[in-house]
Coordinates of C-alpha atoms in Angstrom, one line a residue:
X140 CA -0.2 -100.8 56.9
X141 CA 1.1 -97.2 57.7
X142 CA -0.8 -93.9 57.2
X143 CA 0.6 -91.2 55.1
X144 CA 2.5 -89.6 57.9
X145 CA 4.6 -92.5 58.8
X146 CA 1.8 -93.2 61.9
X147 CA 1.1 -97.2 61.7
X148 CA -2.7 -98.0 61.4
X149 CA -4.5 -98.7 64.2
X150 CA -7.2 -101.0 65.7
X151 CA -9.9 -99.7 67.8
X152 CA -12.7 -101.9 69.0
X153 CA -15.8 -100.7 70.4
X154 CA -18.4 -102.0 72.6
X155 CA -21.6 -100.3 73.6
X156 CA -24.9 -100.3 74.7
X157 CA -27.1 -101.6 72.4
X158 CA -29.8 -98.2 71.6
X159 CA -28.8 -96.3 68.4
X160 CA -28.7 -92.8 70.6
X161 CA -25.3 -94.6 72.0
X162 CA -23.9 -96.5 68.6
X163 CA -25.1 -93.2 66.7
X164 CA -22.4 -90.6 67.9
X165 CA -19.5 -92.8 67.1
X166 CA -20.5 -93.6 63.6
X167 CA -19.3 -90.3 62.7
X168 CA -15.5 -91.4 65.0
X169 CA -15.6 -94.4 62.9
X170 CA -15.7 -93.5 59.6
X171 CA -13.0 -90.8 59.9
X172 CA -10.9 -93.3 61.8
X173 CA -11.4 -95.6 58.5
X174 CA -11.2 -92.7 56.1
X175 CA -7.1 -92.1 58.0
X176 CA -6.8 -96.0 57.0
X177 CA -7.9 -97.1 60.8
X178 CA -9.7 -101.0 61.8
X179 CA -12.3 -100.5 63.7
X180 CA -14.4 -103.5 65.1
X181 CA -17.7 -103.2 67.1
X182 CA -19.1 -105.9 69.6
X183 CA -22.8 -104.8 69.1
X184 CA -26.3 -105.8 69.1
X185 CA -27.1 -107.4 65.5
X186 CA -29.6 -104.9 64.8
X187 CA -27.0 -102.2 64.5
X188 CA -24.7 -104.6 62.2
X189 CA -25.7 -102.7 59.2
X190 CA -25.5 -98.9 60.8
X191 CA -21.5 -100.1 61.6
X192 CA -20.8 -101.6 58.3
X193 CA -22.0 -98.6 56.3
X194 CA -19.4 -96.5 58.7
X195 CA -17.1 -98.8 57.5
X196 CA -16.7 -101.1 60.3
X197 CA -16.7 -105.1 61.0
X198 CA -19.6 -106.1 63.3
X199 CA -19.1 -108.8 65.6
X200 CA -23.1 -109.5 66.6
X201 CA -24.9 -110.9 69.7
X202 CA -28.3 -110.7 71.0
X203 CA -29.0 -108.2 73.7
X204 CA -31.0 -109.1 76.8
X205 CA -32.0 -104.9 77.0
X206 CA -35.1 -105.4 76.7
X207 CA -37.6 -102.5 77.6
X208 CA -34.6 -101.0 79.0
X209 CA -35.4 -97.1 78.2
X210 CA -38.2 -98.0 76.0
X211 CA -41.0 -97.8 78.0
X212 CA -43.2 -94.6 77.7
X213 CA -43.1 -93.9 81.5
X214 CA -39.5 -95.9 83.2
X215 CA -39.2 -95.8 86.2
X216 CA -36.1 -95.5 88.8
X217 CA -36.7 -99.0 90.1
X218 CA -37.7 -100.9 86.7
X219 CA -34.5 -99.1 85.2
X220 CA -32.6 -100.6 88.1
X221 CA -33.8 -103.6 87.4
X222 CA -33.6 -103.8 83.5
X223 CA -29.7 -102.1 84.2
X224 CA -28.4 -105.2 86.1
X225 CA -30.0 -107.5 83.7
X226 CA -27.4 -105.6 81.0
X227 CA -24.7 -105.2 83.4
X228 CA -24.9 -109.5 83.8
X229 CA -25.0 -109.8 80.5
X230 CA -22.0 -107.4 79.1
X231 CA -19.9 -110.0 81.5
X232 CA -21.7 -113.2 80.9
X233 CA -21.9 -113.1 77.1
X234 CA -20.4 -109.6 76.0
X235 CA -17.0 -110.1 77.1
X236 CA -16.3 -113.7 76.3
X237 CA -17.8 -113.0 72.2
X238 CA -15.2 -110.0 72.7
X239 CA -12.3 -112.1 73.8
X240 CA -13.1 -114.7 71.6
X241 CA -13.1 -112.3 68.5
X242 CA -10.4 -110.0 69.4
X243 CA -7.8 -112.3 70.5
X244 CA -5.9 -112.8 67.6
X245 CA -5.6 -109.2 66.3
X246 CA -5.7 -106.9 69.7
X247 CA -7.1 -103.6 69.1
X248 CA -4.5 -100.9 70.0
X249 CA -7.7 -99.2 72.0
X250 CA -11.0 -100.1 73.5
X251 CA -13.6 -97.6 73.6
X252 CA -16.8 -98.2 75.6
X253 CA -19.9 -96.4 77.3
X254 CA -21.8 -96.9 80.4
X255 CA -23.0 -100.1 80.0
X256 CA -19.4 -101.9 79.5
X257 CA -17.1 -100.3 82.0
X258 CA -16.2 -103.4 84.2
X259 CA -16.2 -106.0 81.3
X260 CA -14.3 -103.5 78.3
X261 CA -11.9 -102.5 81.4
X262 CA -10.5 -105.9 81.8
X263 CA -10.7 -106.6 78.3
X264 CA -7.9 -103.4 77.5
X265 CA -6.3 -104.7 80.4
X266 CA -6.3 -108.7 78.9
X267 CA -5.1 -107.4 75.2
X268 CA -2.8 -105.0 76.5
X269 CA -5.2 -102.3 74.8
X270 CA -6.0 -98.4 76.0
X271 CA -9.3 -98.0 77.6
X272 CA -11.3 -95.0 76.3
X273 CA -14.8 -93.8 77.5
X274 CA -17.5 -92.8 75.5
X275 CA -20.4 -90.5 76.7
X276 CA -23.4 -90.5 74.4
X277 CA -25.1 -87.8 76.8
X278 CA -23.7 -86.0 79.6
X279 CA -20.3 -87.2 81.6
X280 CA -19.6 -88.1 85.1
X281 CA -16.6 -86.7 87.4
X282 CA -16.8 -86.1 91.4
X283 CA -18.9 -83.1 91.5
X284 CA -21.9 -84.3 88.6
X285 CA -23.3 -87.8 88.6
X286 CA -25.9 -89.2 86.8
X287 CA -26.0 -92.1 88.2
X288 CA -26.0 -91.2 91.9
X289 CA -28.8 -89.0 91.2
X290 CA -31.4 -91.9 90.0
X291 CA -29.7 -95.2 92.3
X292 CA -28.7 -93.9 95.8
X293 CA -25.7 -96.3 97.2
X294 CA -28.3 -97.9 99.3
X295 CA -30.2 -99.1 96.3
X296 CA -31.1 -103.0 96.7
X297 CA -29.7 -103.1 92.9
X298 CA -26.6 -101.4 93.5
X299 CA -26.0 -103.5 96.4
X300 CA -26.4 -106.3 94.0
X301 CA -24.6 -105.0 91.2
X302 CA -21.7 -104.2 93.0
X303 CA -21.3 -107.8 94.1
X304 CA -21.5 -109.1 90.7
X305 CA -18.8 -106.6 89.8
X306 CA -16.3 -107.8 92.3
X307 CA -17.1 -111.3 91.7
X308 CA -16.2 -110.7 88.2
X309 CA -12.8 -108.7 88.9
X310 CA -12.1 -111.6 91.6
X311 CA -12.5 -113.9 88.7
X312 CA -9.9 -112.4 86.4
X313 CA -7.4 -111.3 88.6
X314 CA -8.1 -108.1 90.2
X315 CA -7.7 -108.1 93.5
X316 CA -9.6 -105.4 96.2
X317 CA -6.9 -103.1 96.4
X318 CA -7.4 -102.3 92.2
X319 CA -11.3 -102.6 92.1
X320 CA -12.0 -99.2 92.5
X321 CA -10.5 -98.3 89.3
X322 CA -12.4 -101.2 87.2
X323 CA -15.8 -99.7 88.8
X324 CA -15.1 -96.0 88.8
X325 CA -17.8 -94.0 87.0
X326 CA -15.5 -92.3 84.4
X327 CA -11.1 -93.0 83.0
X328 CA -8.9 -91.3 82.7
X329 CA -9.1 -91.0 78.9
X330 CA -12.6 -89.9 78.1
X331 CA -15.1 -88.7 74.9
X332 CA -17.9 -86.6 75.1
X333 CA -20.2 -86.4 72.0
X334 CA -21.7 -82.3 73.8
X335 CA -19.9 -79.4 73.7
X336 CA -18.7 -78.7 77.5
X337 CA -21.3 -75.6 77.1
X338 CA -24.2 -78.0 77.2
X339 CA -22.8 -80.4 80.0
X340 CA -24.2 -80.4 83.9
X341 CA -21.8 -78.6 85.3
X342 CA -19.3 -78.6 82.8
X343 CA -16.6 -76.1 84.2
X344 CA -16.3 -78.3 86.9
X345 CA -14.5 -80.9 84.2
X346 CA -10.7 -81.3 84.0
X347 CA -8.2 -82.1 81.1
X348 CA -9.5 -86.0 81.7
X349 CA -12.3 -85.1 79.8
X350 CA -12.4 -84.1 75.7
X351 CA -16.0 -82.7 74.8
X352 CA -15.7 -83.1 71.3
X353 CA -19.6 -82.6 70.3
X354 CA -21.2 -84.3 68.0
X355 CA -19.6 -86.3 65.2
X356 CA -22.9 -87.0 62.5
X357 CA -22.4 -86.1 58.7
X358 CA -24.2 -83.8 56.6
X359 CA -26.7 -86.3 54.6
X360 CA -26.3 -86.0 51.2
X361 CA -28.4 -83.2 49.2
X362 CA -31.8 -83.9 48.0
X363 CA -32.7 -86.6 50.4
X364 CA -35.7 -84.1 51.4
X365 CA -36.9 -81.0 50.5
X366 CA -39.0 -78.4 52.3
X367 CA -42.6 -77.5 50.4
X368 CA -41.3 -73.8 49.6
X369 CA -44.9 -72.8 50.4
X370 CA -43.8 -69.8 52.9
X371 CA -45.3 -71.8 55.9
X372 CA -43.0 -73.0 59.1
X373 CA -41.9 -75.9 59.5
X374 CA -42.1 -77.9 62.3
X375 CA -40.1 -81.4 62.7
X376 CA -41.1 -83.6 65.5
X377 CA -39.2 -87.0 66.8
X378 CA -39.5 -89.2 69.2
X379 CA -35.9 -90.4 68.3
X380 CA -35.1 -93.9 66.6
X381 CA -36.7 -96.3 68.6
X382 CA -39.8 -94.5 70.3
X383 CA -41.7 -97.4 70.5
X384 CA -46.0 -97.2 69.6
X385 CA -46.7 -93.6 70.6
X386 CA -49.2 -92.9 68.2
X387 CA -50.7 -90.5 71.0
X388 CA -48.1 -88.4 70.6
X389 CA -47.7 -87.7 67.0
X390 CA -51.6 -87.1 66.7
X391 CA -51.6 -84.6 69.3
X392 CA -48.6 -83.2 67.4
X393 CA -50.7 -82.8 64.2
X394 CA -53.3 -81.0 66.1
X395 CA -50.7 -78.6 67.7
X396 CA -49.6 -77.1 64.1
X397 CA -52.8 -74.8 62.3
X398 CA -52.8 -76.2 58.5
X399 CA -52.7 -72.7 57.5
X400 CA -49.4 -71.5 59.2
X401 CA -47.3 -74.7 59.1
X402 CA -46.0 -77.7 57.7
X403 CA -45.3 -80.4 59.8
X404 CA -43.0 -83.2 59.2
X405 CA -42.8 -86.2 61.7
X406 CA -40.2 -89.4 62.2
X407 CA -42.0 -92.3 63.7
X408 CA -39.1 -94.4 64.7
X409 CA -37.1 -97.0 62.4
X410 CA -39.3 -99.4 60.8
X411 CA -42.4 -98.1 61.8
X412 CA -45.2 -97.8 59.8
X413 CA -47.1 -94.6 59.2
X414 CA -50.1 -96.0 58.1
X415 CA -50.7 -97.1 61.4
X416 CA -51.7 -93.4 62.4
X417 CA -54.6 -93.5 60.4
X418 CA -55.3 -90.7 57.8
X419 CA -53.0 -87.3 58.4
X420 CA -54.0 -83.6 58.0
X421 CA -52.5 -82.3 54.4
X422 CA -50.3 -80.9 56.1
X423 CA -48.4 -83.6 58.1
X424 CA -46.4 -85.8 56.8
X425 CA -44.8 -88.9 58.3
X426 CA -41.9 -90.9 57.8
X427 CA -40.6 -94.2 59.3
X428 CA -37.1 -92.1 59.6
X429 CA -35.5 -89.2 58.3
X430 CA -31.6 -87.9 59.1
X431 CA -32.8 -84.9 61.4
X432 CA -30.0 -82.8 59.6
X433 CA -31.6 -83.2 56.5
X434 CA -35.3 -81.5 58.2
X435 CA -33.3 -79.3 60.7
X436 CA -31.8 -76.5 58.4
X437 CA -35.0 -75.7 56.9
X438 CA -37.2 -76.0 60.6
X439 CA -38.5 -73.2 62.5
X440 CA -38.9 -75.8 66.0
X441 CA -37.7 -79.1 66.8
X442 CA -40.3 -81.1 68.8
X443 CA -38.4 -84.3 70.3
X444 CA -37.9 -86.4 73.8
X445 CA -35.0 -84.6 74.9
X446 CA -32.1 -87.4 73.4
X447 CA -29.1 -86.0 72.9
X448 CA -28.0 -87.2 69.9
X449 CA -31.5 -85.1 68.6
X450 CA -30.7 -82.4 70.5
X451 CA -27.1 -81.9 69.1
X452 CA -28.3 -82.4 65.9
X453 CA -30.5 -79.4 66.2
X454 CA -28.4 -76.9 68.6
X455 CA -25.9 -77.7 65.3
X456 CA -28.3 -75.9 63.2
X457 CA -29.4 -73.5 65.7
X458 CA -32.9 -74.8 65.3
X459 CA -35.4 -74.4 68.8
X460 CA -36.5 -77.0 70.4
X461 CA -39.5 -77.9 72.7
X462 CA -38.4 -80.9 74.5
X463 CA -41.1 -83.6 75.7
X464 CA -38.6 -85.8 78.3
X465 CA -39.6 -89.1 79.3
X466 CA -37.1 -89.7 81.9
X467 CA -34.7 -88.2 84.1
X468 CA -31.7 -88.1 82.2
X469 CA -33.8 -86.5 79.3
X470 CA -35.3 -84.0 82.2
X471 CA -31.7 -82.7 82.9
X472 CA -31.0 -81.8 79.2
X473 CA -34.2 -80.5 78.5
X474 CA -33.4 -78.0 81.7
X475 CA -30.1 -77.3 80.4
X476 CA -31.8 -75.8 76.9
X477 CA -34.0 -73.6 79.1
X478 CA -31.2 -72.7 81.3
X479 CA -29.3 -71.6 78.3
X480 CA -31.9 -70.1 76.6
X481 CA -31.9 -72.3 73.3
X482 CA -35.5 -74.5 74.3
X483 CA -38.3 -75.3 76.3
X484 CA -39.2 -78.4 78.6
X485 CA -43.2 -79.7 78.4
X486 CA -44.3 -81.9 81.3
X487 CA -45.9 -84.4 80.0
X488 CA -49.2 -83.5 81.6
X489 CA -49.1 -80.2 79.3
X490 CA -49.1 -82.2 76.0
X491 CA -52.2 -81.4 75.0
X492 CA -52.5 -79.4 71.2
X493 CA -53.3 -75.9 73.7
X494 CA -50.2 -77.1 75.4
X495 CA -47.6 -77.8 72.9
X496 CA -49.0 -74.8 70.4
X497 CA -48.5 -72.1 73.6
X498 CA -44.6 -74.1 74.1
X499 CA -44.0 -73.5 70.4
X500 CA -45.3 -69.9 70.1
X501 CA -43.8 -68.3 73.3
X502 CA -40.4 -70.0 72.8
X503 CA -40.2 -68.5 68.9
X504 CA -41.5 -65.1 70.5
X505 CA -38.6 -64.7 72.8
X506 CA -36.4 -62.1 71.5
X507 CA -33.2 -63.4 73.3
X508 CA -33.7 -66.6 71.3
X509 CA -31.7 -66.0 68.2
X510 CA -28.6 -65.2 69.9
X511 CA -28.4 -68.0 72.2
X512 CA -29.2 -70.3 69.7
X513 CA -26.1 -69.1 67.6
X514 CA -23.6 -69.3 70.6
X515 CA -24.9 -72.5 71.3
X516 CA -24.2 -73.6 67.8
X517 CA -20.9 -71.7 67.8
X518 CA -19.7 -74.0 70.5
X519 CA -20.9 -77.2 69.0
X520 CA -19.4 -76.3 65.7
X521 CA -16.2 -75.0 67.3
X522 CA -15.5 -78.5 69.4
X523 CA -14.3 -80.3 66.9
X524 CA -16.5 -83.2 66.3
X525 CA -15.3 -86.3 64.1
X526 CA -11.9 -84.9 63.2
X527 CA -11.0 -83.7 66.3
X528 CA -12.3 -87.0 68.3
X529 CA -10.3 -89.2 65.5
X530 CA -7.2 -87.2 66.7
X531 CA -7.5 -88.3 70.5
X532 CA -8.6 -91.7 69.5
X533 CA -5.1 -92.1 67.8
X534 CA -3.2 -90.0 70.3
X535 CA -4.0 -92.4 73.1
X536 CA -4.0 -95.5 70.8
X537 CA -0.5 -94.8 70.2
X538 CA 0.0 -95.2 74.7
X539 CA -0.7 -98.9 74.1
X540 CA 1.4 -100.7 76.7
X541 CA 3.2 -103.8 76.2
X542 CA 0.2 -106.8 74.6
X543 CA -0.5 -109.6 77.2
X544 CA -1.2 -112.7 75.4
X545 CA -4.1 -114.1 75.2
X546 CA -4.9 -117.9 76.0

């Protein structure tokens, strides 16, 4: 098959961690890359076979060993560790070989990957004689800005530990000492952002390696909700899709918002049940999910964990947030919207109703608000998202080097 400009179709498989804040942002990739006539084929976690199938994708399921992985209400550095070499054993014990196996006898012309899958997707391209793209779901890596080395020091036991498996891995496939470096490196040479380089740590400090294309979700279609029209705020407040039983939470959030002033609408996580809270003020109402961009346009604050694919969502609309972060990646981010000018962080000893109301009221009464929030979502708008990340998906796809064969 060839597309309408003479370009033949493509096939680009993806493999990711299993959490929707990671599969999320390239829905919006892959249905554009289907929509231009594109394959696309994800190795992912059967509970996100039916997310990839409605972008138009084929899933090719396993089970996860993630576990609590980013789950838990308070992780910390060493559990994380922990929980992150069980995944990084598993991408290579059981990731990679479903991969091979499925991929073998139609190559993909790239493979796109996150965090989790460096080593493993790496050889993979290199097996299929594929193009190896990053993806980052939340904010990039590159010599000056690391994630990574901020949480695990080198000297980490689990690094230690990690890094062994690694090489024991590339050993077993090939790759000799003197090209490990490039099979473990942080970040490629061909790389995705799903932020605008305005919200990135340190973002000027990122070269031509590096494409922030922001975020890539579609508008969900109209009259899937509809604010009350009563001339009260609105307040959304998230946890994100998989928060997990923190019922806490939501029922201080309830307390936080007067019944006279707002309306408050709340997303407990997929396939939670709202009865579970017990019985809600009038004015709350509570949802197993909602698409945020369906809330956002119509909500005076945003009240989430700090994930990125919620915080996109709402610097998009230019919606405030007061961010609630659980852990240190979501600490950076919710820094970067005070440092810009477009949020507010609450440590999580300040959740209280006092708390939360004071967060919402001083950030809505700071007169600079308005106009960071609509340069921030100038530059999200103005990166390009789907179309613009479907364009370097095929630009590189079409650098394939000659196909090994596979045995």
């Amino acid at each position: 098959m060839t597309l309408g400009s003479g370009a033949p179709a493509r096939h680009f498989a993806l493999l990711l961690f299993a959490d929707f804040g990671h599969i999320g942002p390239t829905l919006g990739l892959s249905r554009e890359l289907t929509a231009r006539g594109h394959r696309v084929t994800y190795v992912v976690d059967g509970a996100y076979a039916s997310v990839v199938a409605e972008a138009g994708a084929r899933a090719v399921t396993y089970t996860s060993a993630r576990g609590d992985f980013y789950r838990a209400a308070d992780p910390d550095p060493d559990s994380l560790a922990r929980d992150g070499y069980a995944l990084l054993t598993d991408t290579m014990a059981t990731v990679y070989p479903l991969a091979r196996e499925a991929l073998a006898a139609d190559p993909p012309d790239a493979v796109l990957y996150d965090f989790e899958t460096v080593v493993p997707a790496r050889v993979l391209a290199r097996e299929l004689g594929a193009v190896p793209v990053q993806l980052w779901p939340s904010h990039a890596a590159n010599e000056v800005f690391s994630l990574r080395a901020q949480m695990w020091g080198k000297d980490h036991p689990v690094m230690a530990e990690g890094a062994a498996l690694v090489m024991a891995f590339l050993a077993e496939h090939g790759i000799g000492p003197s090209e490990m470096g490039r099979y473990g490196a942080e970040w490629d040479e061909r790389n995705l952002v799903f932020l605008p380089r305005e919200f990135q740590v340190e973002g000027d400090s990122f070269d031509e390696r590096f494409a922030f294309v922001g975020p890539t979700f579609t508008e969900p279609e109209p009259g899937l909700w509809s604010p009350p029209g009563d001339g009260r705020r609105l307040a959304l407040v998230s946890l994100g899709t998989e928060s997990g039983d923190r019922d806490d939470f939501f029922r201080v959030c309830a307390e936080a918002f007067p019944a006279e002033e707002w309306h408050v609408v709340m997303t407990l996580g997929r396939g939670a049940d709202p009865t579970r809270l017990g019985a809600l003020p009038a004015h709350v109402e509570a949802h197993p999910w909602l698409p945020h961009p369906a809330v956002l346009p119509h909500a005076d604050v945003f009240v989430c964990h700090a994930g990125m694919g919620s915080l996109m969502e709402a610097l998009h609309c230019g919606t405030p947030v007061v961010a609630l972060p659980r852990a240190h990646e979501l600490d950076l981010s919710a820094r970067q919207l005070e440092k810009l000018g477009v949020g507010r962080g609450l440590a999580r000893q300040e959740l209280t109703a006092d708390g939360l109301g004071r967060a919402v009221a001083e950030l809505l009464a700071d007169p600079a608000g308005p106009g960071a929030r609509a340069r921030m979502r100038e530059a999200v708008r103005r990166a390009g998202g789907a179309p613009r990340a479907a364009d370097l998906a095929e630009e590189w796809a079409a650098l394939r080097p000659s196909r090994t064969a596979v045995g």
